[in-house]
PDB file of C-alpha atoms in Angstrom:
ATOM      1  CA  MET G  94     -30.446 -40.183  34.123  1.00 45.00           C
ATOM      2  CA  SER G  95     -27.870 -42.561  32.563  1.00 47.00           C
ATOM      3  CA  GLY G  96     -24.969 -43.226  35.033  1.00 48.00           C
ATOM      4  CA  SER G  97     -27.267 -42.849  38.222  1.00 51.00           C
ATOM      5  CA  LYS G  98     -26.851 -45.690  40.699  1.00 50.00           C
ATOM      6  CA  ASP G  99     -30.412 -45.167  41.625  1.00 52.00           C
ATOM      7  CA  SER G 100     -31.397 -46.098  38.211  1.00 53.00           C
ATOM      8  CA  ASP G 101     -30.279 -49.695  38.419  1.00 54.00           C
ATOM      9  CA  GLY G 102     -30.563 -50.245  42.139  1.00 59.00           C
ATOM     10  CA  GLY G 103     -26.644 -49.820  42.517  1.00 70.00           C
ATOM     11  CA  TRP G 104     -27.014 -48.041  45.905  1.00 71.00           C
ATOM     12  CA  LYS G 105     -29.421 -50.623  47.388  1.00 72.00           C
ATOM     13  CA  LYS G 106     -27.084 -53.320  46.203  1.00 70.00           C
ATOM     14  CA  PHE G 107     -24.136 -51.612  47.894  1.00 66.00           C
ATOM     15  CA  LEU G 108     -25.960 -51.329  51.275  1.00 73.00           C
ATOM     16  CA  TRP G 109     -27.096 -54.929  51.176  1.00 72.00           C
ATOM     17  CA  ASN G 110     -25.986 -57.567  48.533  1.00 72.00           C
ATOM     18  CA  SER G 111     -28.258 -60.409  49.110  1.00 71.00           C
ATOM     19  CA  GLU G 112     -26.248 -62.608  46.668  1.00 71.00           C
ATOM     20  CA  LYS G 113     -22.951 -62.265  48.372  1.00 70.00           C
ATOM     21  CA  LYS G 114     -24.376 -61.610  51.937  1.00 71.00           C
ATOM     22  CA  GLU G 115     -22.401 -58.374  52.021  1.00 74.00           C
ATOM     23  CA  PHE G 116     -23.378 -55.266  54.122  1.00 73.00           C
ATOM     24  CA  LEU G 117     -21.827 -51.942  52.873  1.00 73.00           C
ATOM     25  CA  GLY G 118     -19.459 -54.162  50.604  1.00 69.00           C
ATOM     26  CA  ARG G 119     -18.169 -56.551  53.466  1.00 77.00           C
ATOM     27  CA  THR G 120     -19.373 -60.071  54.635  1.00 79.00           C
ATOM     28  CA  GLY G 121     -20.145 -60.536  58.225  1.00 76.00           C
ATOM     29  CA  CYS G 122     -16.922 -62.291  58.837  1.00 81.00           C
ATOM     30  CA  SER G 123     -15.068 -59.034  57.533  1.00 82.00           C
ATOM     31  CA  TRP G 124     -16.969 -56.785  59.787  1.00 85.00           C
ATOM     32  CA  PHE G 125     -16.185 -59.021  62.677  1.00 86.00           C
ATOM     33  CA  LYS G 126     -12.501 -59.018  61.938  1.00 87.00           C
ATOM     34  CA  ILE G 127     -12.501 -55.181  61.883  1.00 87.00           C
ATOM     35  CA  LEU G 128     -14.450 -54.997  65.051  1.00 91.00           C
ATOM     36  CA  VAL G 129     -12.166 -57.332  66.828  1.00 92.00           C
ATOM     37  CA  PHE G 130      -9.155 -55.275  65.494  1.00 91.00           C
ATOM     38  CA  TYR G 131     -10.301 -51.856  66.690  1.00 93.00           C
ATOM     39  CA  LEU G 132     -11.493 -53.210  70.126  1.00 94.00           C
ATOM     40  CA  ILE G 133      -7.969 -54.624  70.574  1.00 94.00           C
ATOM     41  CA  PHE G 134      -6.303 -51.426  69.175  1.00 94.00           C
ATOM     42  CA  TYR G 135      -8.102 -49.032  71.315  1.00 95.00           C
ATOM     43  CA  GLY G 136      -8.165 -51.329  74.320  1.00 95.00           C
ATOM     44  CA  CYS G 137      -4.300 -51.233  74.076  1.00 95.00           C
ATOM     45  CA  LEU G 138      -4.423 -47.504  73.821  1.00 95.00           C
ATOM     46  CA  ALA G 139      -6.495 -47.066  76.772  1.00 95.00           C
ATOM     47  CA  GLY G 140      -4.239 -49.649  78.759  1.00 95.00           C
ATOM     48  CA  ILE G 141      -1.206 -47.560  78.023  1.00 95.00           C
ATOM     49  CA  PHE G 142      -2.956 -44.415  79.029  1.00 95.00           C
ATOM     50  CA  VAL G 143      -4.098 -45.759  82.332  1.00 95.00           C
ATOM     51  CA  GLY G 144      -0.870 -47.512  83.007  1.00 94.00           C
ATOM     52  CA  THR G 145       0.980 -44.030  82.361  1.00 93.00           C
ATOM     53  CA  ILE G 146      -1.291 -42.372  84.755  1.00 92.00           C
ATOM     54  CA  GLN G 147      -0.730 -44.989  87.477  1.00 91.00           C
ATOM     55  CA  ALA G 148       2.877 -44.888  87.087  1.00 89.00           C
ATOM     56  CA  MET G 149       2.769 -41.189  87.498  1.00 85.00           C
ATOM     57  CA  LEU G 150       0.549 -41.506  90.573  1.00 83.00           C
ATOM     58  CA  LEU G 151       3.056 -43.768  92.206  1.00 82.00           C
ATOM     59  CA  THR G 152       5.634 -40.898  92.014  1.00 80.00           C
ATOM     60  CA  LEU G 153       3.451 -38.492  93.910  1.00 78.00           C
ATOM     61  CA  SER G 154       2.849 -38.351  97.711  1.00 73.00           C
ATOM     62  CA  LYS G 155      -0.553 -37.951  99.029  1.00 71.00           C
ATOM     63  CA  ASP G 156       1.041 -35.872 102.070  1.00 69.00           C
ATOM     64  CA  LYS G 157       2.935 -33.147 100.311  1.00 70.00           C
ATOM     65  CA  PRO G 158       3.528 -31.773  96.865  1.00 70.00           C
ATOM     66  CA  THR G 159       6.219 -33.433  94.793  1.00 69.00           C
ATOM     67  CA  TYR G 160       7.379 -30.316  92.909  1.00 69.00           C
ATOM     68  CA  GLN G 161       7.032 -26.891  94.471  1.00 67.00           C
ATOM     69  CA  ASP G 162       9.790 -25.044  92.697  1.00 66.00           C
ATOM     70  CA  ARG G 163       7.333 -22.715  90.792  1.00 66.00           C
ATOM     71  CA  VAL G 164       5.100 -21.960  93.822  1.00 70.00           C
ATOM     72  CA  ALA G 165       4.568 -18.211  94.475  1.00 74.00           C
ATOM     73  CA  PRO G 166       5.181 -16.673  97.938  1.00 81.00           C
ATOM     74  CA  PRO G 167       2.197 -16.868 100.042  1.00 90.00           C
ATOM     75  CA  GLY G 168      -0.556 -14.411  99.903  1.00 91.00           C
ATOM     76  CA  LEU G 169      -1.816 -12.297 102.749  1.00 94.00           C
ATOM     77  CA  SER G 170      -5.507 -12.263 103.389  1.00 93.00           C
ATOM     78  CA  HIS G 171      -7.689 -10.570 105.865  1.00 95.00           C
ATOM     79  CA  THR G 172     -11.172 -10.969 107.566  1.00 95.00           C
ATOM     80  CA  PRO G 173     -13.576  -9.340 106.968  1.00 94.00           C
ATOM     81  CA  ARG G 174     -13.569  -9.617 103.231  1.00 87.00           C
ATOM     82  CA  SER G 175     -15.782  -7.659 101.105  1.00 80.00           C
ATOM     83  CA  ASP G 176     -16.320  -6.558  97.404  1.00 76.00           C
ATOM     84  CA  LYS G 177     -13.422  -4.433  96.154  1.00 81.00           C
ATOM     85  CA  SER G 178     -11.806  -4.733  99.592  1.00 86.00           C
ATOM     86  CA  GLU G 179     -14.024  -1.826 100.859  1.00 92.00           C
ATOM     87  CA  ILE G 180     -15.094  -1.783 104.478  1.00 94.00           C
ATOM     88  CA  ALA G 181     -17.591   1.075 104.874  1.00 94.00           C
ATOM     89  CA  PHE G 182     -20.097   1.191 107.697  1.00 95.00           C
ATOM     90  CA  LYS G 183     -21.909   3.718 110.058  1.00 96.00           C
ATOM     91  CA  LYS G 184     -20.973   3.111 113.638  1.00 94.00           C
ATOM     92  CA  THR G 185     -24.480   4.003 114.917  1.00 95.00           C
ATOM     93  CA  ASP G 186     -26.272   1.550 112.642  1.00 96.00           C
ATOM     94  CA  PRO G 187     -25.428  -2.061 113.352  1.00 95.00           C
ATOM     95  CA  SER G 188     -27.151  -3.334 109.982  1.00 96.00           C
ATOM     96  CA  THR G 189     -24.138  -1.774 108.196  1.00 95.00           C
ATOM     97  CA  TYR G 190     -21.331  -3.791 109.850  1.00 95.00           C
ATOM     98  CA  SER G 191     -23.342  -6.850 111.139  1.00 95.00           C
ATOM     99  CA  LYS G 192     -22.084  -8.952 108.064  1.00 95.00           C
ATOM    100  CA  HIS G 193     -18.377  -8.051 109.060  1.00 95.00           C
ATOM    101  CA  VAL G 194     -18.869  -8.840 112.528  1.00 96.00           C
ATOM    102  CA  GLU G 195     -20.658 -12.238 111.780  1.00 96.00           C
ATOM    103  CA  SER G 196     -17.926 -13.249 109.171  1.00 95.00           C
ATOM    104  CA  MET G 197     -15.080 -12.572 111.951  1.00 96.00           C
ATOM    105  CA  LYS G 198     -16.938 -14.649 114.433  1.00 96.00           C
ATOM    106  CA  GLU G 199     -17.277 -17.514 111.989  1.00 96.00           C
ATOM    107  CA  PHE G 200     -13.496 -17.199 111.113  1.00 96.00           C
ATOM    108  CA  LEU G 201     -12.409 -17.289 114.759  1.00 97.00           C
ATOM    109  CA  LYS G 202     -14.609 -20.333 115.815  1.00 96.00           C
ATOM    110  CA  PRO G 203     -11.721 -22.958 115.283  1.00 95.00           C
ATOM    111  CA  TYR G 204      -9.712 -20.696 117.622  1.00 96.00           C
ATOM    112  CA  ASN G 205     -11.891 -21.129 120.754  1.00 95.00           C
ATOM    113  CA  ASP G 206     -10.219 -22.526 123.640  1.00 92.00           C
ATOM    114  CA  SER G 207     -12.544 -25.422 124.027  1.00 92.00           C
ATOM    115  CA  LEU G 208     -11.600 -26.763 120.623  1.00 93.00           C
ATOM    116  CA  GLN G 209      -7.914 -26.860 121.430  1.00 94.00           C
ATOM    117  CA  ILE G 210      -7.822 -29.320 124.496  1.00 89.00           C
ATOM    118  CA  ASN G 211      -7.304 -32.751 122.724  1.00 87.00           C
ATOM    119  CA  GLU G 212      -4.307 -34.578 121.939  1.00 88.00           C
ATOM    120  CA  ASN G 213      -4.127 -32.971 118.361  1.00 90.00           C
ATOM    121  CA  PHE G 214      -2.833 -29.757 119.864  1.00 94.00           C
ATOM    122  CA  GLU G 215       0.274 -28.754 121.896  1.00 94.00           C
ATOM    123  CA  ASP G 216       1.341 -25.704 123.859  1.00 94.00           C
ATOM    124  CA  CYS G 217       4.045 -23.964 121.818  1.00 95.00           C
ATOM    125  CA  GLY G 218       4.583 -21.062 124.127  1.00 93.00           C
ATOM    126  CA  GLU G 219       3.101 -17.374 124.202  1.00 92.00           C
ATOM    127  CA  ALA G 220       6.378 -15.862 122.755  1.00 93.00           C
ATOM    128  CA  PRO G 221       7.674 -16.157 119.230  1.00 95.00           C
ATOM    129  CA  SER G 222      10.258 -18.927 118.936  1.00 95.00           C
ATOM    130  CA  THR G 223      11.935 -20.882 116.000  1.00 96.00           C
ATOM    131  CA  TYR G 224      10.418 -23.377 113.518  1.00 95.00           C
ATOM    132  CA  ARG G 225       8.942 -26.449 115.097  1.00 92.00           C
ATOM    133  CA  ASP G 226       9.804 -29.525 112.978  1.00 89.00           C
ATOM    134  CA  ARG G 227       7.747 -32.655 113.473  1.00 85.00           C
ATOM    135  CA  PRO G 228       9.705 -35.635 111.940  1.00 77.00           C
ATOM    136  CA  ALA G 229       7.846 -38.869 111.272  1.00 67.00           C
ATOM    137  CA  GLU G 230       8.346 -41.353 114.092  1.00 59.00           C
ATOM    138  CA  SER G 231       8.663 -45.072 113.173  1.00 49.00           C
ATOM    139  CA  GLY G 232       5.727 -47.232 114.380  1.00 49.00           C
ATOM    140  CA  LYS G 233       3.606 -44.137 115.087  1.00 58.00           C
ATOM    141  CA  ASP G 234       0.847 -42.302 113.333  1.00 61.00           C
ATOM    142  CA  ASP G 235       2.423 -39.746 110.945  1.00 75.00           C
ATOM    143  CA  ARG G 236      -0.256 -37.119 111.734  1.00 83.00           C
ATOM    144  CA  LYS G 237       1.205 -33.974 113.244  1.00 90.00           C
ATOM    145  CA  LYS G 238       0.388 -31.953 116.144  1.00 91.00           C
ATOM    146  CA  SER G 239      -0.543 -28.277 115.891  1.00 94.00           C
ATOM    147  CA  CYS G 240       0.479 -25.497 118.006  1.00 96.00           C
ATOM    148  CA  LYS G 241      -2.310 -23.920 119.988  1.00 96.00           C
ATOM    149  CA  PHE G 242      -3.485 -20.402 119.007  1.00 96.00           C
ATOM    150  CA  LEU G 243      -6.043 -19.097 121.427  1.00 96.00           C
ATOM    151  CA  ARG G 244      -8.542 -16.616 120.427  1.00 96.00           C
ATOM    152  CA  ARG G 245      -8.061 -14.518 123.630  1.00 95.00           C
ATOM    153  CA  TRP G 246      -4.506 -13.697 122.466  1.00 96.00           C
ATOM    154  CA  LEU G 247      -6.262 -11.312 120.019  1.00 97.00           C
ATOM    155  CA  GLN G 248      -7.459  -9.216 123.088  1.00 95.00           C
ATOM    156  CA  GLU G 249      -9.503  -6.318 121.958  1.00 94.00           C
ATOM    157  CA  CYS G 250     -10.056  -7.872 118.445  1.00 96.00           C
ATOM    158  CA  SER G 251     -10.913 -11.481 119.889  1.00 96.00           C
ATOM    159  CA  GLY G 252     -14.732 -10.719 119.948  1.00 95.00           C
ATOM    160  CA  ILE G 253     -14.725 -12.008 123.494  1.00 94.00           C
ATOM    161  CA  ASN G 254     -14.918  -8.570 125.390  1.00 92.00           C
ATOM    162  CA  ASP G 255     -16.355  -6.733 122.471  1.00 94.00           C
ATOM    163  CA  GLU G 256     -18.489  -8.875 120.466  1.00 95.00           C
ATOM    164  CA  ASN G 257     -18.664  -6.073 117.755  1.00 96.00           C
ATOM    165  CA  PHE G 258     -14.897  -5.966 117.005  1.00 97.00           C
ATOM    166  CA  GLY G 259     -14.653  -2.242 117.563  1.00 96.00           C
ATOM    167  CA  PHE G 260     -17.250  -1.368 114.858  1.00 97.00           C
ATOM    168  CA  SER G 261     -19.698   0.192 117.081  1.00 95.00           C
ATOM    169  CA  GLU G 262     -17.067   2.611 118.525  1.00 95.00           C
ATOM    170  CA  GLY G 263     -15.705   3.430 115.007  1.00 95.00           C
ATOM    171  CA  ASN G 264     -12.463   1.646 115.755  1.00 96.00           C
ATOM    172  CA  PRO G 265     -12.778  -1.532 113.486  1.00 96.00           C
ATOM    173  CA  CYS G 266     -10.434  -4.586 113.732  1.00 97.00           C
ATOM    174  CA  VAL G 267      -9.169  -6.502 110.903  1.00 96.00           C
ATOM    175  CA  ILE G 268      -7.813 -10.090 111.384  1.00 97.00           C
ATOM    176  CA  ILE G 269      -4.800 -11.004 109.050  1.00 97.00           C
ATOM    177  CA  LYS G 270      -3.294 -14.539 108.320  1.00 96.00           C
ATOM    178  CA  LEU G 271      -0.564 -15.664 105.886  1.00 95.00           C
ATOM    179  CA  ASN G 272      -1.873 -18.081 103.456  1.00 94.00           C
ATOM    180  CA  ARG G 273      -0.911 -21.741 103.800  1.00 93.00           C
ATOM    181  CA  ILE G 274       1.922 -23.459 101.661  1.00 91.00           C
ATOM    182  CA  VAL G 275       3.026 -26.857 102.410  1.00 90.00           C
ATOM    183  CA  ASN G 276       6.464 -27.061 103.838  1.00 90.00           C
ATOM    184  CA  PHE G 277       7.038 -23.254 103.500  1.00 92.00           C
ATOM    185  CA  ARG G 278       9.415 -21.758 106.079  1.00 94.00           C
ATOM    186  CA  PRO G 279       8.944 -17.948 106.122  1.00 94.00           C
ATOM    187  CA  LYS G 280      12.260 -16.274 106.836  1.00 95.00           C
ATOM    188  CA  PRO G 281      12.574 -13.205 109.136  1.00 94.00           C
ATOM    189  CA  PRO G 282      13.702 -10.079 107.386  1.00 93.00           C
ATOM    190  CA  SER G 283      16.969  -8.223 107.857  1.00 88.00           C
ATOM    191  CA  ASN G 284      16.650  -5.099 109.766  1.00 83.00           C
ATOM    192  CA  ASP G 285      17.575  -2.817 106.631  1.00 82.00           C
ATOM    193  CA  THR G 286      14.653  -4.145 104.585  1.00 84.00           C
ATOM    194  CA  LEU G 287      12.150  -3.123 107.179  1.00 90.00           C
ATOM    195  CA  PRO G 288      10.254   0.276 107.091  1.00 87.00           C
ATOM    196  CA  ALA G 289      11.749   2.863 109.398  1.00 86.00           C
ATOM    197  CA  GLU G 290       8.634   2.382 111.944  1.00 86.00           C
ATOM    198  CA  LEU G 291       9.769  -1.097 112.419  1.00 89.00           C
ATOM    199  CA  GLN G 292      13.524  -1.096 112.483  1.00 85.00           C
ATOM    200  CA  GLY G 293      14.872  -2.187 115.798  1.00 83.00           C
ATOM    201  CA  LYS G 294      11.488  -3.082 117.026  1.00 85.00           C
ATOM    202  CA  VAL G 295      10.710  -6.487 115.638  1.00 88.00           C
ATOM    203  CA  GLU G 296      10.964  -9.576 118.028  1.00 90.00           C
ATOM    204  CA  PRO G 297      13.249 -12.243 116.932  1.00 92.00           C
ATOM    205  CA  ASN G 298      11.514 -15.314 115.260  1.00 95.00           C
ATOM    206  CA  THR G 299       8.740 -13.282 113.820  1.00 95.00           C
ATOM    207  CA  ILE G 300       7.517 -12.306 110.450  1.00 96.00           C
ATOM    208  CA  PRO G 301       6.283  -8.885 111.124  1.00 95.00           C
ATOM    209  CA  ILE G 302       3.152  -7.115 109.819  1.00 95.00           C
ATOM    210  CA  HIS G 303       2.885  -3.261 109.204  1.00 95.00           C
ATOM    211  CA  CYS G 304      -0.119  -1.476 108.165  1.00 95.00           C
ATOM    212  CA  LYS G 305      -0.260   2.229 107.167  1.00 94.00           C
ATOM    213  CA  PRO G 306      -2.358   4.709 105.041  1.00 94.00           C
ATOM    214  CA  LYS G 307      -1.211   4.283 101.354  1.00 90.00           C
ATOM    215  CA  ARG G 308      -1.806   7.827 100.187  1.00 89.00           C
ATOM    216  CA  GLU G 309       0.426  10.534 101.762  1.00 87.00           C
ATOM    217  CA  ASP G 310      -2.430  12.850 102.488  1.00 87.00           C
ATOM    218  CA  ASP G 311      -4.223  10.097 104.614  1.00 88.00           C
ATOM    219  CA  HIS G 312      -1.551   9.921 107.238  1.00 88.00           C
ATOM    220  CA  LYS G 313      -3.489  12.582 109.269  1.00 89.00           C
ATOM    221  CA  SER G 314      -6.733  10.865 108.668  1.00 92.00           C
ATOM    222  CA  ILE G 315      -6.042   7.862 111.105  1.00 92.00           C
ATOM    223  CA  GLY G 316      -4.836   7.908 114.766  1.00 90.00           C
ATOM    224  CA  ASP G 317      -3.191   4.942 116.470  1.00 92.00           C
ATOM    225  CA  ILE G 318      -2.958   1.416 114.767  1.00 95.00           C
ATOM    226  CA  LYS G 319      -2.631  -1.331 117.372  1.00 96.00           C
ATOM    227  CA  TYR G 320      -1.500  -4.805 116.774  1.00 96.00           C
ATOM    228  CA  PHE G 321      -2.756  -7.937 118.878  1.00 96.00           C
ATOM    229  CA  GLY G 322      -1.610 -11.560 118.950  1.00 95.00           C
ATOM    230  CA  LEU G 323       1.575 -13.091 120.057  1.00 92.00           C
ATOM    231  CA  SER G 324       3.584 -10.370 118.416  1.00 89.00           C
ATOM    232  CA  GLN G 325       3.350  -7.842 115.687  1.00 92.00           C
ATOM    233  CA  GLY G 326       3.492 -10.637 113.252  1.00 94.00           C
ATOM    234  CA  PHE G 327       3.554 -14.449 112.745  1.00 96.00           C
ATOM    235  CA  PRO G 328       5.727 -16.501 115.044  1.00 97.00           C
ATOM    236  CA  LEU G 329       7.869 -19.076 113.357  1.00 97.00           C
ATOM    237  CA  GLN G 330       6.978 -21.927 115.771  1.00 96.00           C
ATOM    238  CA  TYR G 331       3.620 -22.509 113.583  1.00 96.00           C
ATOM    239  CA  TYR G 332       5.827 -23.324 110.600  1.00 95.00           C
ATOM    240  CA  PRO G 333       6.225 -25.490 108.508  1.00 93.00           C
ATOM    241  CA  TYR G 334       2.708 -26.601 107.724  1.00 94.00           C
ATOM    242  CA  TYR G 335       2.587 -30.203 106.482  1.00 91.00           C
ATOM    243  CA  GLY G 336      -0.614 -30.344 104.491  1.00 89.00           C
ATOM    244  CA  LYS G 337      -4.313 -31.490 105.098  1.00 88.00           C
ATOM    245  CA  GLN G 338      -3.397 -35.087 105.355  1.00 87.00           C
ATOM    246  CA  LEU G 339      -0.831 -34.831 108.001  1.00 89.00           C
ATOM    247  CA  HIS G 340      -1.771 -31.623 109.653  1.00 91.00           C
ATOM    248  CA  SER G 341      -5.456 -31.620 109.608  1.00 89.00           C
ATOM    249  CA  HIS G 342      -5.869 -29.564 112.673  1.00 92.00           C
ATOM    250  CA  TYR G 343      -3.456 -26.847 111.832  1.00 95.00           C
ATOM    251  CA  LEU G 344      -4.295 -23.392 112.958  1.00 95.00           C
ATOM    252  CA  GLN G 345      -2.591 -20.483 111.280  1.00 95.00           C
ATOM    253  CA  PRO G 346      -1.113 -17.772 113.446  1.00 97.00           C
ATOM    254  CA  LEU G 347      -3.247 -14.595 113.402  1.00 97.00           C
ATOM    255  CA  VAL G 348      -2.517 -10.980 113.781  1.00 97.00           C
ATOM    256  CA  ALA G 349      -5.289  -8.603 114.593  1.00 97.00           C
ATOM    257  CA  VAL G 350      -5.089  -4.809 113.714  1.00 97.00           C
ATOM    258  CA  GLN G 351      -7.333  -2.122 115.103  1.00 97.00           C
ATOM    259  CA  PHE G 352      -7.657   1.367 113.740  1.00 96.00           C
ATOM    260  CA  PHE G 353      -8.294   4.274 116.147  1.00 96.00           C
ATOM    261  CA  ASN G 354      -9.507   7.992 115.669  1.00 94.00           C
ATOM    262  CA  VAL G 355     -10.478   7.414 111.939  1.00 94.00           C
ATOM    263  CA  THR G 356     -11.578  10.587 110.127  1.00 93.00           C
ATOM    264  CA  MET G 357     -15.262  10.334 109.750  1.00 94.00           C
ATOM    265  CA  HIS G 358     -16.982  10.348 106.171  1.00 94.00           C
ATOM    266  CA  LYS G 359     -13.536   9.842 104.375  1.00 94.00           C
ATOM    267  CA  GLU G 360     -12.199   6.904 102.361  1.00 94.00           C
ATOM    268  CA  ILE G 361      -8.876   5.916 103.571  1.00 95.00           C
ATOM    269  CA  ARG G 362      -6.909   3.483 101.632  1.00 94.00           C
ATOM    270  CA  ILE G 363      -4.597   1.394 104.074  1.00 95.00           C
ATOM    271  CA  GLU G 364      -1.955  -1.145 102.988  1.00 94.00           C
ATOM    272  CA  CYS G 365      -0.717  -3.931 105.096  1.00 95.00           C
ATOM    273  CA  LYS G 366       2.426  -5.907 104.378  1.00 95.00           C
ATOM    274  CA  ALA G 367       4.216  -9.007 105.647  1.00 95.00           C
ATOM    275  CA  PHE G 368       7.970  -8.634 105.769  1.00 95.00           C
ATOM    276  CA  GLY G 369      10.358 -11.606 105.274  1.00 94.00           C
ATOM    277  CA  GLU G 370      13.308 -12.664 103.283  1.00 93.00           C
ATOM    278  CA  ASN G 371      11.348 -15.040 101.083  1.00 92.00           C
ATOM    279  CA  ILE G 372       8.032 -13.058 101.043  1.00 92.00           C
ATOM    280  CA  LYS G 373       7.975 -11.204  97.813  1.00 90.00           C
ATOM    281  CA  TYR G 374       5.356  -8.724  96.252  1.00 90.00           C
ATOM    282  CA  SER G 375       3.752  -8.725  92.856  1.00 87.00           C
ATOM    283  CA  GLU G 376       2.148  -5.989  90.604  1.00 83.00           C
ATOM    284  CA  LYS G 377      -0.074  -8.852  89.101  1.00 84.00           C
ATOM    285  CA  ASP G 378      -1.381 -10.025  92.469  1.00 86.00           C
ATOM    286  CA  ARG G 379      -2.365  -7.464  94.971  1.00 84.00           C
ATOM    287  CA  TYR G 380      -2.628 -10.272  97.789  1.00 87.00           C
ATOM    288  CA  GLN G 381       0.953 -11.571  97.281  1.00 92.00           C
ATOM    289  CA  GLY G 382       2.519 -10.692 100.585  1.00 92.00           C
ATOM    290  CA  ARG G 383       0.355  -7.670 101.009  1.00 94.00           C
ATOM    291  CA  PHE G 384      -3.327  -6.184 100.589  1.00 94.00           C
ATOM    292  CA  ASP G 385      -5.114  -2.933 100.463  1.00 93.00           C
ATOM    293  CA  ILE G 386      -8.283  -2.075 101.946  1.00 94.00           C
ATOM    294  CA  LYS G 387     -10.619   0.974 101.634  1.00 94.00           C
ATOM    295  CA  LEU G 388     -11.843   2.271 104.955  1.00 95.00           C
ATOM    296  CA  THR G 389     -14.802   4.442 105.454  1.00 94.00           C
ATOM    297  CA  VAL G 390     -16.380   5.265 108.853  1.00 95.00           C
ATOM    298  CA  SER G 391     -19.510   7.415 109.119  1.00 93.00           C
TER     299      SER G 391
END
């Protein structure tokens, strides 16, 4: 075992040399200097990192995004939501549609008239009008007022007169909203970009919504499609949205769609689209500016 450090206690002496008072080959003073060096070194690195983050935060606003150049167009979403966007129910069996009814009631709670009577809301009219800018006023709270959107404007799909939203009659309602994007101003479409069913019929200052069967052979499987709200779309006076900090009581405008005379026991695929100059569609995101639902009534 010649050459082995264990044979002459070399390893033990390396760990602790009692003659020179060294631990792992260094004296206490040497270890102290190394410890102080690395404390200062990593402390400086941490300080630079924290300082950089703080400097970056100073360039950001808590009220609105600093950069929005890569924000996708808004999504179009609907209530009730379900797995795989399937709305299937039996109109004579409330247990098959009760979850849809409850989700719609919960969604519409903020739109009750009684919650829109304080100073956070203002009457913006019951007809579509242009954008409603709310610039900051010096010496005043920067928080913005919100336009009222009353639940009763959804008429047959408000849940006020028919608490089952048409499900018990086999004429279900779907409530549609355009998802929020801070400072986004949806631009109305030109007439030639609209489907034939909407051309010449869209009110000014409106982002129209249109729903139809997606498959050609389903067009005879559904009767009337009626729209409820301030118009057949989203009025511009509800835009822009200023974000949660400034616009904490904001209510999105809604459009309710009700489907009548649906062919029983048949799955019908329906596509709903929002139309606007700056509302685009994507094959990768099926909710960008549109959505599909599969409707089955039995």
